[in-house]
PDB file of C-alpha atoms in Angstrom:
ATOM      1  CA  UNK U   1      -7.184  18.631  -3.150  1.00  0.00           C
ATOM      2  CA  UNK U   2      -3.985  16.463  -2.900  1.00  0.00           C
ATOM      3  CA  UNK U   3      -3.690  12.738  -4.029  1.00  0.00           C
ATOM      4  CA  UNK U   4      -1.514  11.117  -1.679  1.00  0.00           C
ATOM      5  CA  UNK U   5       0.037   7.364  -2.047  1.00  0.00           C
ATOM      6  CA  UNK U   6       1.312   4.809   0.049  1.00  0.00           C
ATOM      7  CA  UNK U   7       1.188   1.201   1.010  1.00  0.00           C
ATOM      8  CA  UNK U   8       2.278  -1.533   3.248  1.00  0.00           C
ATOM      9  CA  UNK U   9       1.037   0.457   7.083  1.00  0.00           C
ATOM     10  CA  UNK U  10       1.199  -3.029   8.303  1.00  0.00           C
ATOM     11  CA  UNK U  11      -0.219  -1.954  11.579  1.00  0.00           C
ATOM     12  CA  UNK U  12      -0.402  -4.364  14.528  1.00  0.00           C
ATOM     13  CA  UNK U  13       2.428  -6.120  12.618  1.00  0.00           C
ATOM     14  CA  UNK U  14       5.206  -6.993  15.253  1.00  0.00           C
ATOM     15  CA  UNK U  15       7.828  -8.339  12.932  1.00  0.00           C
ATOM     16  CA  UNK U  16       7.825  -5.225  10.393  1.00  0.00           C
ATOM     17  CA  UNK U  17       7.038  -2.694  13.428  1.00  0.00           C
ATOM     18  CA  UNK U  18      10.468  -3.960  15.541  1.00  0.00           C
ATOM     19  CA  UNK U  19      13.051  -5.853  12.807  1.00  0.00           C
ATOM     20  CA  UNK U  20      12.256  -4.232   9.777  1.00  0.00           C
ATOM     21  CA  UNK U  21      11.203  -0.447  10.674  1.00  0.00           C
ATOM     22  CA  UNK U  22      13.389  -0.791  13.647  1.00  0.00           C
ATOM     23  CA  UNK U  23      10.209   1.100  16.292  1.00  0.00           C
ATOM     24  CA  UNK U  24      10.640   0.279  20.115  1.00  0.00           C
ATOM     25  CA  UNK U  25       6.837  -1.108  20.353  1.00  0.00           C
ATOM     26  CA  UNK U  26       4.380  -1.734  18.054  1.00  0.00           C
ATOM     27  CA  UNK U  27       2.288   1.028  19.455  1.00  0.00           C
ATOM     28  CA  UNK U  28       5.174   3.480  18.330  1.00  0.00           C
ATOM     29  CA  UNK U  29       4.899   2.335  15.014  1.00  0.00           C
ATOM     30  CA  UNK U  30       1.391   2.284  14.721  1.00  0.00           C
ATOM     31  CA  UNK U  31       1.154   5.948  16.304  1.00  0.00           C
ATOM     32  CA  UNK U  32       4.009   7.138  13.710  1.00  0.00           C
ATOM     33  CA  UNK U  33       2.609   6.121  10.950  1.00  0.00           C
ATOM     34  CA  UNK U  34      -1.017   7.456  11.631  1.00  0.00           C
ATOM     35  CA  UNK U  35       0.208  10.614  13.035  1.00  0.00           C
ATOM     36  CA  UNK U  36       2.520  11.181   9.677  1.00  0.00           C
ATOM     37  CA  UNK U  37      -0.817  10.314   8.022  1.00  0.00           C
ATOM     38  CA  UNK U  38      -2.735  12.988   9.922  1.00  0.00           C
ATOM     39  CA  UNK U  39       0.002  15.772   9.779  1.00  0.00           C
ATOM     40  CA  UNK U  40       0.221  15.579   5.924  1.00  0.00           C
ATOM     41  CA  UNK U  41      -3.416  14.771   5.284  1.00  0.00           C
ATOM     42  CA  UNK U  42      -6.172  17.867   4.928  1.00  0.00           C
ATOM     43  CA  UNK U  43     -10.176  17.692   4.381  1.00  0.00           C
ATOM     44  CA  UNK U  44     -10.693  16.812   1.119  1.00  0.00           C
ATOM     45  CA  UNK U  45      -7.674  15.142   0.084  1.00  0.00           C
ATOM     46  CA  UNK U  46      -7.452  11.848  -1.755  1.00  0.00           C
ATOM     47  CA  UNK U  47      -5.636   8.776   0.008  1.00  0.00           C
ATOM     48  CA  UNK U  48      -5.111   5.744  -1.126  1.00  0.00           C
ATOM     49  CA  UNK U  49      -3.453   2.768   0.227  1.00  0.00           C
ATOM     50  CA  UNK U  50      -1.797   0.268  -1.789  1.00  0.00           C
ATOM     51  CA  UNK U  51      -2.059  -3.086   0.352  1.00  0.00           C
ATOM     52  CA  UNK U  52      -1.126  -4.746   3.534  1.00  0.00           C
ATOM     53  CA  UNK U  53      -2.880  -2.204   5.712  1.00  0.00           C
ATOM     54  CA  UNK U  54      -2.307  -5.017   8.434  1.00  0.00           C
ATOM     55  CA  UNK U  55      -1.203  -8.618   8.874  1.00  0.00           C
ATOM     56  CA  UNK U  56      -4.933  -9.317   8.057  1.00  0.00           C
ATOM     57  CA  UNK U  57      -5.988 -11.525  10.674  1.00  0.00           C
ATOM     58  CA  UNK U  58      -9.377 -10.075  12.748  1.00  0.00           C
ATOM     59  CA  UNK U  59      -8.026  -8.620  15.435  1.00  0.00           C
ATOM     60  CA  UNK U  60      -5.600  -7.071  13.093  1.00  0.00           C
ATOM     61  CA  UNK U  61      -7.694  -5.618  10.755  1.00  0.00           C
ATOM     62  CA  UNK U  62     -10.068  -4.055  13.709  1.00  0.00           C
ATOM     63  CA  UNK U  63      -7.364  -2.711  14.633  1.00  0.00           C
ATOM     64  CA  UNK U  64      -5.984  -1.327  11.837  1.00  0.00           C
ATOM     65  CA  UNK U  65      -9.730   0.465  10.953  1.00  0.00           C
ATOM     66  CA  UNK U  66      -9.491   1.895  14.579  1.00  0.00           C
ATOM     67  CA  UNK U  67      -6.142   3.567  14.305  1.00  0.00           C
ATOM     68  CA  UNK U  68      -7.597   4.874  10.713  1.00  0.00           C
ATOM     69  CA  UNK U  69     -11.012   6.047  11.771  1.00  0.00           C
ATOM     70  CA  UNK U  70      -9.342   9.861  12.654  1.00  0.00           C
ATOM     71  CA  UNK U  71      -7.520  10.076   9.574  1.00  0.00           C
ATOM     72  CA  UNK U  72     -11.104   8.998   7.774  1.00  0.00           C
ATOM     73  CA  UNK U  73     -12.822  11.862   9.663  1.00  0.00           C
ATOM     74  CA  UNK U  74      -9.852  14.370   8.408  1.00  0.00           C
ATOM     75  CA  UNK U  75     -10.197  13.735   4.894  1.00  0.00           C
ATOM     76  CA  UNK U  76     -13.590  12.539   5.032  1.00  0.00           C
ATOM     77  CA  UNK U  77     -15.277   8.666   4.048  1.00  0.00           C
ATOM     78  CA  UNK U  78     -15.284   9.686   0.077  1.00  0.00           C
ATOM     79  CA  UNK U  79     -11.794  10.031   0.342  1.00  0.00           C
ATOM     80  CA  UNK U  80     -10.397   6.744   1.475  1.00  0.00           C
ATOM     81  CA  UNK U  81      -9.301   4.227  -1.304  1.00  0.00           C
ATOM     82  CA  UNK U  82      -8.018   1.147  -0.678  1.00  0.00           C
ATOM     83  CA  UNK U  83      -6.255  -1.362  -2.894  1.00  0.00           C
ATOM     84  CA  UNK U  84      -5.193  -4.702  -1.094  1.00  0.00           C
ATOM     85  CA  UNK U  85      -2.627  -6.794  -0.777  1.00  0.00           C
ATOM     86  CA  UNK U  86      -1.321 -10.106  -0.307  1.00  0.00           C
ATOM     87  CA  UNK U  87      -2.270  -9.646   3.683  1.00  0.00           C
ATOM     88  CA  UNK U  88      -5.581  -8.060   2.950  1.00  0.00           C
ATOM     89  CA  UNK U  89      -8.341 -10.301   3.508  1.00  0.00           C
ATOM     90  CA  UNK U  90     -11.132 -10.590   0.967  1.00  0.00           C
ATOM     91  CA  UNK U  91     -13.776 -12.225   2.933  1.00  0.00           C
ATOM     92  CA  UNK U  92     -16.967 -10.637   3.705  1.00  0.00           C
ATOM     93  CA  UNK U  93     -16.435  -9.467   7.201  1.00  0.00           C
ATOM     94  CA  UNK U  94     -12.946  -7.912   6.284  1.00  0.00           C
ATOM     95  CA  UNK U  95     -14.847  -6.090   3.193  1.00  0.00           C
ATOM     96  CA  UNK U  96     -17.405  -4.937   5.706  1.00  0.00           C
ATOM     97  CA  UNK U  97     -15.215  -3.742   8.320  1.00  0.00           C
ATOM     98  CA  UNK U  98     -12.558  -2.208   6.074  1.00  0.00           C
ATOM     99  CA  UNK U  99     -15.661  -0.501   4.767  1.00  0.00           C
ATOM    100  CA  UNK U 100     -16.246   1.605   7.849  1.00  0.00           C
ATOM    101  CA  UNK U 101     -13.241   3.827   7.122  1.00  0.00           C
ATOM    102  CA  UNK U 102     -12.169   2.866   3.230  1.00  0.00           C
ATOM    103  CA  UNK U 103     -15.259   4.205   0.646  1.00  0.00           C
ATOM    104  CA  UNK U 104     -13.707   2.563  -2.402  1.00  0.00           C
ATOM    105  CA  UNK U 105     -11.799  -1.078  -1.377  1.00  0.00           C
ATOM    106  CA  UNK U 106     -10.641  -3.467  -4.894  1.00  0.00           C
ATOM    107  CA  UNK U 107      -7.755  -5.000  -6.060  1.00  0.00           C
ATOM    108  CA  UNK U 108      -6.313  -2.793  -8.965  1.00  0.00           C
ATOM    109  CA  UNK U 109      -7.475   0.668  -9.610  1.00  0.00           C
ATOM    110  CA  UNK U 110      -7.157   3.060 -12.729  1.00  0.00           C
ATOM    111  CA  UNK U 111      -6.937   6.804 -11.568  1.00  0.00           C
ATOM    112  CA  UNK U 112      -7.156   9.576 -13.855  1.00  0.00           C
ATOM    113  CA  UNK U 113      -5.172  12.982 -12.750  1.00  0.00           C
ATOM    114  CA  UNK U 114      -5.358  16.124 -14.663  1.00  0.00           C
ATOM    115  CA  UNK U 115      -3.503  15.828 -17.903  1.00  0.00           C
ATOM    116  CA  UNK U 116      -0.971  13.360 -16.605  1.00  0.00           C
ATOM    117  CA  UNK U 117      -0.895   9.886 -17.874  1.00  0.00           C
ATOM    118  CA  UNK U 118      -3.259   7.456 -16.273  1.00  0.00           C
ATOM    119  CA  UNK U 119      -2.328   6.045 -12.832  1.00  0.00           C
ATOM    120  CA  UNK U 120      -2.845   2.338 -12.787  1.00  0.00           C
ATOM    121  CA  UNK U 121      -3.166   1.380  -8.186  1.00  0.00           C
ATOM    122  CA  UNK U 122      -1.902  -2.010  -7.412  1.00  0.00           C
ATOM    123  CA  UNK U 123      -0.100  -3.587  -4.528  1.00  0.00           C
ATOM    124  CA  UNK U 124       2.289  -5.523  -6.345  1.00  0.00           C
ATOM    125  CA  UNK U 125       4.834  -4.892  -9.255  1.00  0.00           C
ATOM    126  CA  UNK U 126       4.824  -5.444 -12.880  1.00  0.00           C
ATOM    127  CA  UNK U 127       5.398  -8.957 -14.625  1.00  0.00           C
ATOM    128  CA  UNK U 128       8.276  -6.676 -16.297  1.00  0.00           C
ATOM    129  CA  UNK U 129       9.355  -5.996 -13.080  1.00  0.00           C
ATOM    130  CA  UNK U 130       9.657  -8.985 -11.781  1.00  0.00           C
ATOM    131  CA  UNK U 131      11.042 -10.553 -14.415  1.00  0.00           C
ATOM    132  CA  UNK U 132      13.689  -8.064 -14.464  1.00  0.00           C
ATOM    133  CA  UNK U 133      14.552  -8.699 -10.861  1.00  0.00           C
ATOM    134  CA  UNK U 134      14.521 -12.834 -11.659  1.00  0.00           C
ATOM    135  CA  UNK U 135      17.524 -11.948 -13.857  1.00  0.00           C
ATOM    136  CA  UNK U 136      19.238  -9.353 -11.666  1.00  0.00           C
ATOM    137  CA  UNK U 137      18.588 -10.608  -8.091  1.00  0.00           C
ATOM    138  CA  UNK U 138      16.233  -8.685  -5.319  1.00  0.00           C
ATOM    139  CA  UNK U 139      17.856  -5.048  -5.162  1.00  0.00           C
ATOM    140  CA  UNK U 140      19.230  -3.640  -1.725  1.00  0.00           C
ATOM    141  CA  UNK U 141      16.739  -2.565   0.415  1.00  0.00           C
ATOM    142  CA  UNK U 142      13.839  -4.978  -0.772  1.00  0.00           C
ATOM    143  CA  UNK U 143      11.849  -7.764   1.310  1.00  0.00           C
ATOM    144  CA  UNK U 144      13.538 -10.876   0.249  1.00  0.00           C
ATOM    145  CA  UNK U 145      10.170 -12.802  -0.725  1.00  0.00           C
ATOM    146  CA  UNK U 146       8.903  -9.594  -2.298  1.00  0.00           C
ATOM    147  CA  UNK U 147       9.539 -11.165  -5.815  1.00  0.00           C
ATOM    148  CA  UNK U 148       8.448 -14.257  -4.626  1.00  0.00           C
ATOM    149  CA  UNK U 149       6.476 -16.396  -7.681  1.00  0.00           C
ATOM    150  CA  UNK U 150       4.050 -17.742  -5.766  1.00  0.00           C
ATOM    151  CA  UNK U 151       3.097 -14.511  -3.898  1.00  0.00           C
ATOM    152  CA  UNK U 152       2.703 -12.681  -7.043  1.00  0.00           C
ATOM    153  CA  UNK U 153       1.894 -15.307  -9.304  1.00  0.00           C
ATOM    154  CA  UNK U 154      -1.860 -14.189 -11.043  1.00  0.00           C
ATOM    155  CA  UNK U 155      -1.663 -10.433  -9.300  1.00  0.00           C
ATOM    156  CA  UNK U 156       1.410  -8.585 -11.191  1.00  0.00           C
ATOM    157  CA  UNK U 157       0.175  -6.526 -14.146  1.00  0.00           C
ATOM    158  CA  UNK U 158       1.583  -6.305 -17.626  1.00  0.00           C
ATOM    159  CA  UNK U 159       3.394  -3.329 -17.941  1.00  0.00           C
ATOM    160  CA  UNK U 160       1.684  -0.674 -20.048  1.00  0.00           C
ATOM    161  CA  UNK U 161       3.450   1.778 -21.786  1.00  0.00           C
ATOM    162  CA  UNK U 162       0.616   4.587 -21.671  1.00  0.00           C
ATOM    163  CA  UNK U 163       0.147   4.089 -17.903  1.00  0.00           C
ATOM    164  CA  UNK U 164       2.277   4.665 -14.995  1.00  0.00           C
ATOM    165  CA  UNK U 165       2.051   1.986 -12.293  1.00  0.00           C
ATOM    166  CA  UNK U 166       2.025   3.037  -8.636  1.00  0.00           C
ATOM    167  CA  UNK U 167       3.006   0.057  -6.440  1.00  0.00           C
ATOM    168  CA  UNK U 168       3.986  -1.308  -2.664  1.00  0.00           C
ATOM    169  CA  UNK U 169       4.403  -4.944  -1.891  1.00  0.00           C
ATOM    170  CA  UNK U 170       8.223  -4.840  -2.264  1.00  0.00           C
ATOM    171  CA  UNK U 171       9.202  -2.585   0.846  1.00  0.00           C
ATOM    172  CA  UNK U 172      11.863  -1.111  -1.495  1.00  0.00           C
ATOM    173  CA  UNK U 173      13.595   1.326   0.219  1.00  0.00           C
ATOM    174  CA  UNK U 174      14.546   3.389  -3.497  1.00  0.00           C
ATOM    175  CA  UNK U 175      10.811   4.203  -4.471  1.00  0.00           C
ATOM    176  CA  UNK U 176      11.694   5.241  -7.739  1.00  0.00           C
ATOM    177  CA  UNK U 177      13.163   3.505 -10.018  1.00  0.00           C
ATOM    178  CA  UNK U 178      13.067   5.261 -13.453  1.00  0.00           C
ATOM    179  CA  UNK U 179      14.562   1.888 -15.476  1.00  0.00           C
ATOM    180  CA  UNK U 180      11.902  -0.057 -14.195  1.00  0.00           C
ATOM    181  CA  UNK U 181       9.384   3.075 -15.014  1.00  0.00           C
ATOM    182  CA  UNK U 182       7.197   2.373 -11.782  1.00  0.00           C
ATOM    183  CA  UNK U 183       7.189   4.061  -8.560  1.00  0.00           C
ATOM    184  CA  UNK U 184       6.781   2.274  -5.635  1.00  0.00           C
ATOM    185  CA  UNK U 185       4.827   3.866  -2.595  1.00  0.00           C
ATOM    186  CA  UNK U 186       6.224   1.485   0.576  1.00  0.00           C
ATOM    187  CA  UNK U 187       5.920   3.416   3.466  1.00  0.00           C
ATOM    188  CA  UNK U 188       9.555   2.465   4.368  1.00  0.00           C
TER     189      UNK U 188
END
């Protein structure tokens, strides 16, 4: 079995689909990302998303569970984890739909691999983090509200020495950045 990480799909999002991830149709996009998924993916692997599977709206999050119902049946129900984000809807009929494909669906998530530290899931960076970048100034390659106070106001984490944090949320095209001592799993 294989754990594998990622975040912000966004599927059925026009804006990050054709400016940001620079596709020729939204359907390209979509298709790209859940054929990567089902290439890499095998029965019995792990996923876990990290937020923003779509923009979050309805249609958008039918959608979204459509494109994902193969790569459910790969890996199998059990296997699905997902943590949301800022465009994940909590309301009941999201939870329920989401459900069909996604076995364990929550806001932060503490995973414990093997004899490695423990893995703490969340869509959106530390307070350290952020704080950091407050200072410093968005870094190249980063969404320009992804530090935005107001968006992560009450869902950053406090940084925890013991712990590594897996992240999305930022669309940071450097995933790892080892003075910041997260790792950020943005599908860019």
């Amino acid at each position: 079995m294989t754990y594998w990480f990622t975040s912000d799909l966004h599927l059925g999002h026009e804006n990050v689909a054709l400016t940001h991830r620079g596709a020729r149709s939204v359907e390209q996009h979509d298709q790209a990302i859940v054929s990567n998924l089902l290439r890499c993916l095998q029965s019995g692997d792990d996923l876990y998303i990290l937020g923003d599977l779509s923009l979050g709206r309805k249609r958008d999050v039918d959608h979204a569970v459509t494109l994902l119902e193969p790569v459910s049946r790969r890996v199998g129900y059990r296997h699905m984890h997902l943590v949301r984000g800022n465009h994940d809807p909590k309301a009941r009929w999201a939870t329920l739909r989401l459900a069909e494909v996604f076995s364990t669906i929550t806001d932060t998530m503490v995973l414990q691999v093997a004899d490695m530290p423990p893995l703490i899931l969340s869509h959106y960076p530390s307070r350290q983090v952020a704080n950091t970048v407050a200072h410093t100034g968005v870094p190249a390659g980063c969404s320009s509200n992804a530090f935005d106070p107001k968006v992560l106001y009450g869902n950053s984490l406090t940084r925890d020495e013991t712990h590594v944090l897996l992240y999305g949320h930022t669309h940071d095209q450097t995933p790892t950045r080892p003075e910041w001592g997260r790792f950020d799993a943005t599908s860019e």
